[in-house]
Amino acid sequence: MSSTLRKISSIFNLKDSRKTEIGAKDITAGLEFISTWLEDRRPGQVFNIVVSGGTVSVLLFKNRKKTKDVDIFSPDADVLREVLEAGRRYNRENDDMPPMWINAEIVAYINGLRGSDSLLPNSIAQDVVLFESPSLVMYAADWRYQLVGKMQRAFDYNDKKDISDAVEILHQLVSQTGKQQRLSEIQTWYEYGIMLKTEHMEFINKAYHTRYGTDGIAA
């Protein structure tokens, strides 16, 4: 909605029709548009991007129905520029979508951190694909990266969504490796692993035990 339309809306007390959250159908429709645009603009090229957080929860875990945005990462600035430009073009044709429904805010938190250069290859090797087309592949971020961030956030804010996300991410790792994860090993993962302490482990284990009947992390 343009600034002029917003002024008119405020004068006549009209509500902004844009969504504040998006669901699986919204995300998929937007990514399909982006895929077509990329294929037309860069035929034969495949754009690999990584996502974490709410998008993974909505598309894979299904422990929530909606998220506020799709926050993407790639170490390649050209990939981000093209994908985000396509996302903006989708907004022009679908003015009910949030203006920042797809963004790369996560890049500011990842670039320069220990392990950031391995996030994309680790995510590709993990091979959890959330969306795939001839021109665009969207991977779930390395579970190890996601877990250390979610454990910290869940502990700090005691938010039900973050706790649920942390439990599901941990379960992916437990299922993948066939064993509990060790806290000492988690502490070596990416930049924030070292910040996790026994209290974080106990906090997440309590929620994990409620969901799966056992602890997901061992000291």
Short mmCIF file of C-alpha atoms in Angstrom, two decimals:
data_model
loop_
_atom_site.label_atom_id
_atom_site.label_comp_id
_atom_site.label_asym_id
_atom_site.label_seq_id
_atom_site.Cartn_x
_atom_site.Cartn_y
_atom_site.Cartn_z
CA MET A 1 0.00 0.00 0.00
CA SER A 2 1.46 3.38 -1.01
CA SER A 3 1.88 6.28 1.43
CA THR A 4 -0.97 8.11 -0.33
CA LEU A 5 -3.31 5.17 0.10
CA ARG A 6 -2.27 4.86 3.74
CA LYS A 7 -3.17 8.52 4.32
CA ILE A 8 -6.56 8.01 2.66
CA SER A 9 -7.09 4.88 4.75
CA SER A 10 -6.34 6.77 7.97
CA ILE A 11 -8.69 9.61 7.02
CA PHE A 12 -11.59 7.25 6.37
CA ASN A 13 -10.55 4.84 9.14
CA LEU A 14 -9.95 2.01 6.67
CA LYS A 15 -8.00 -1.03 7.83
CA ASP A 16 -4.75 -2.12 6.17
CA SER A 17 -5.66 -5.30 4.29
CA ARG A 18 -2.16 -6.73 4.40
CA LYS A 19 -1.56 -9.90 6.38
CA THR A 20 0.64 -9.72 9.44
CA GLU A 21 1.46 -13.43 9.28
CA ILE A 22 1.72 -15.95 6.46
CA GLY A 23 0.92 -19.64 6.25
CA ALA A 24 2.20 -22.54 4.16
CA LYS A 25 0.03 -21.68 1.15
CA ASP A 26 1.17 -18.05 1.21
CA ILE A 27 4.82 -19.05 1.42
CA THR A 28 4.56 -21.65 -1.34
CA ALA A 29 2.71 -19.28 -3.68
CA GLY A 30 5.35 -16.61 -3.15
CA LEU A 31 8.22 -19.02 -3.74
CA GLU A 32 6.59 -20.33 -6.90
CA PHE A 33 6.39 -16.78 -8.24
CA ILE A 34 10.02 -16.18 -7.33
CA SER A 35 11.01 -19.42 -9.05
CA THR A 36 9.30 -18.43 -12.29
CA TRP A 37 10.86 -14.97 -12.21
CA LEU A 38 14.34 -16.39 -11.57
CA GLU A 39 13.96 -18.98 -14.31
CA ASP A 40 12.98 -16.30 -16.82
CA ARG A 41 15.75 -13.95 -15.71
CA ARG A 42 18.56 -16.48 -15.18
CA PRO A 43 17.68 -19.59 -17.21
CA GLY A 44 19.57 -22.68 -16.14
CA GLN A 45 20.79 -21.21 -12.85
CA VAL A 46 19.81 -22.75 -9.51
CA PHE A 47 19.59 -20.45 -6.48
CA ASN A 48 20.26 -22.17 -3.13
CA ILE A 49 18.98 -20.47 0.01
CA VAL A 50 18.76 -21.44 3.68
CA VAL A 51 15.97 -20.70 6.16
CA SER A 52 15.40 -21.28 9.86
CA GLY A 53 12.87 -20.32 12.50
CA GLY A 54 9.18 -19.92 11.77
CA THR A 55 9.37 -21.00 8.13
CA VAL A 56 10.73 -24.41 9.17
CA SER A 57 8.06 -24.66 11.86
CA VAL A 58 5.25 -23.94 9.39
CA LEU A 59 6.47 -26.02 6.45
CA LEU A 60 8.12 -28.98 8.20
CA PHE A 61 7.31 -29.32 11.90
CA LYS A 62 3.78 -27.97 11.49
CA ASN A 63 3.82 -26.97 15.16
CA ARG A 64 2.49 -23.57 14.15
CA LYS A 65 0.23 -22.50 11.33
CA LYS A 66 1.78 -19.15 10.49
CA THR A 67 4.96 -17.10 10.72
CA LYS A 68 5.67 -13.43 10.22
CA ASP A 69 8.19 -13.85 7.40
CA VAL A 70 10.62 -16.00 5.43
CA ASP A 71 14.10 -14.98 6.56
CA ILE A 72 16.66 -16.30 4.06
CA PHE A 73 20.44 -16.73 4.07
CA SER A 74 23.06 -17.17 1.39
CA PRO A 75 26.71 -16.12 1.49
CA ASP A 76 26.28 -15.01 -2.14
CA ALA A 77 25.07 -11.41 -2.34
CA ASP A 78 23.91 -11.94 -5.92
CA VAL A 79 21.62 -14.79 -4.85
CA LEU A 80 20.08 -12.65 -2.13
CA ARG A 81 19.66 -9.66 -4.43
CA GLU A 82 17.85 -11.66 -7.13
CA VAL A 83 15.60 -13.60 -4.76
CA LEU A 84 14.62 -10.50 -2.78
CA GLU A 85 13.94 -8.52 -5.96
CA ALA A 86 11.60 -11.30 -7.09
CA GLY A 87 9.94 -11.17 -3.68
CA ARG A 88 9.33 -7.45 -4.04
CA ARG A 89 7.80 -8.00 -7.45
CA TYR A 90 5.47 -10.56 -5.93
CA ASN A 91 4.38 -7.91 -3.43
CA ARG A 92 3.39 -5.57 -6.26
CA GLU A 93 0.98 -8.18 -7.58
CA ASN A 94 -0.22 -9.36 -4.16
CA ASP A 95 -0.70 -6.32 -1.96
CA ASP A 96 -2.20 -8.37 0.86
CA MET A 97 1.23 -9.88 1.61
CA PRO A 98 3.42 -8.31 4.31
CA PRO A 99 5.87 -5.89 2.66
CA MET A 100 8.83 -7.81 4.11
CA TRP A 101 7.35 -11.28 3.77
CA ILE A 102 10.71 -12.48 2.44
CA ASN A 103 13.88 -10.81 3.70
CA ALA A 104 17.49 -11.47 4.61
CA GLU A 105 17.65 -9.99 8.10
CA ILE A 106 19.37 -13.14 9.34
CA VAL A 107 22.46 -12.28 7.28
CA ALA A 108 23.42 -9.50 9.69
CA TYR A 109 23.53 -12.03 12.53
CA ILE A 110 25.41 -14.75 10.64
CA ASN A 111 28.11 -13.05 8.58
CA GLY A 112 31.43 -12.96 10.39
CA LEU A 113 30.40 -15.39 13.13
CA ARG A 114 32.42 -18.53 13.79
CA GLY A 115 31.12 -21.28 11.52
CA SER A 116 29.15 -18.95 9.25
CA ASP A 117 31.11 -20.00 6.17
CA SER A 118 30.00 -23.61 6.67
CA LEU A 119 26.29 -22.94 7.21
CA LEU A 120 25.24 -23.22 3.56
CA PRO A 121 27.30 -26.35 2.73
CA ASN A 122 26.26 -28.00 6.00
CA SER A 123 22.61 -27.25 5.27
CA ILE A 124 22.87 -28.61 1.74
CA ALA A 125 24.60 -31.76 3.04
CA GLN A 126 21.82 -32.19 5.62
CA ASP A 127 19.43 -32.18 2.64
CA VAL A 128 16.18 -31.16 4.30
CA VAL A 129 14.48 -29.45 1.37
CA LEU A 130 11.49 -27.24 2.18
CA PHE A 131 10.89 -26.00 -1.36
CA GLU A 132 12.34 -27.04 -4.70
CA SER A 133 11.90 -25.88 -8.29
CA PRO A 134 14.19 -25.86 -11.34
CA SER A 135 15.51 -22.45 -10.30
CA LEU A 136 15.18 -22.32 -6.49
CA VAL A 137 15.99 -24.74 -3.67
CA MET A 138 15.25 -23.76 -0.07
CA TYR A 139 16.97 -25.81 2.63
CA ALA A 140 16.31 -25.99 6.35
CA ALA A 141 19.36 -24.57 8.09
CA ASP A 142 21.77 -27.01 9.73
CA TRP A 143 19.95 -28.35 12.80
CA ARG A 144 23.02 -27.64 14.92
CA TYR A 145 22.92 -23.96 14.00
CA GLN A 146 19.20 -23.80 14.66
CA LEU A 147 19.39 -25.63 17.99
CA VAL A 148 21.97 -23.42 19.67
CA GLY A 149 20.02 -20.31 18.75
CA LYS A 150 16.64 -21.69 19.76
CA MET A 151 17.88 -23.10 23.08
CA GLN A 152 19.23 -19.69 24.03
CA ARG A 153 16.10 -17.85 22.93
CA ALA A 154 13.70 -20.33 24.54
CA PHE A 155 15.55 -20.10 27.85
CA ASP A 156 15.79 -16.30 27.79
CA TYR A 157 12.17 -15.57 26.84
CA ASN A 158 10.29 -18.71 27.97
CA ASP A 159 8.14 -18.40 24.85
CA LYS A 160 5.99 -21.43 23.99
CA LYS A 161 6.73 -21.17 20.26
CA ASP A 162 10.49 -21.05 20.81
CA ILE A 163 10.36 -23.93 23.28
CA SER A 164 8.34 -26.03 20.84
CA ASP A 165 10.76 -25.19 18.03
CA ALA A 166 13.79 -26.09 20.16
CA VAL A 167 12.24 -29.44 21.08
CA GLU A 168 11.46 -30.32 17.45
CA ILE A 169 14.91 -29.27 16.25
CA LEU A 170 16.54 -31.34 19.00
CA HIS A 171 14.37 -34.30 18.01
CA GLN A 172 15.62 -34.02 14.44
CA LEU A 173 19.18 -34.39 15.71
CA VAL A 174 18.32 -37.24 18.08
CA SER A 175 16.52 -39.08 15.28
CA GLN A 176 19.32 -38.38 12.80
CA THR A 177 22.12 -39.62 15.09
CA GLY A 178 20.14 -42.24 17.01
CA LYS A 179 21.31 -40.93 20.36
CA GLN A 180 21.09 -38.09 22.86
CA GLN A 181 23.14 -35.02 22.05
CA ARG A 182 25.94 -34.21 24.49
CA LEU A 183 26.06 -30.71 25.95
CA SER A 184 29.85 -30.58 25.58
CA GLU A 185 29.49 -31.19 21.86
CA ILE A 186 26.63 -28.71 21.44
CA GLN A 187 28.87 -26.07 23.02
CA THR A 188 31.25 -26.36 20.05
CA TRP A 189 28.55 -25.65 17.45
CA TYR A 190 28.73 -22.33 15.63
CA GLU A 191 29.16 -19.04 17.44
CA TYR A 192 26.60 -19.38 20.20
CA GLY A 193 27.08 -22.97 21.30
CA ILE A 194 29.66 -22.00 23.91
CA MET A 195 27.05 -19.81 25.65
CA LEU A 196 24.84 -22.79 26.50
CA LYS A 197 25.12 -24.07 30.06
CA THR A 198 23.63 -26.81 32.23
CA GLU A 199 20.57 -24.66 32.97
CA HIS A 200 19.79 -24.39 29.25
CA MET A 201 20.08 -28.17 28.90
CA GLU A 202 17.78 -28.81 31.86
CA PHE A 203 15.24 -26.29 30.60
CA ILE A 204 14.99 -27.89 27.14
CA ASN A 205 15.19 -31.44 28.50
CA LYS A 206 12.12 -30.78 30.63
CA ALA A 207 10.09 -29.76 27.57
CA TYR A 208 11.61 -32.56 25.46
CA HIS A 209 10.74 -35.16 28.11
CA THR A 210 7.15 -33.92 28.19
CA ARG A 211 6.92 -34.35 24.41
CA TYR A 212 8.96 -37.52 23.84
CA GLY A 213 9.22 -39.23 27.24
CA THR A 214 13.00 -39.00 27.53
CA ASP A 215 15.82 -36.46 27.67
CA GLY A 216 17.28 -35.23 24.40
CA ILE A 217 20.54 -33.89 25.83
CA ALA A 218 23.06 -35.58 28.11
CA ALA A 219 25.61 -33.77 30.26
#
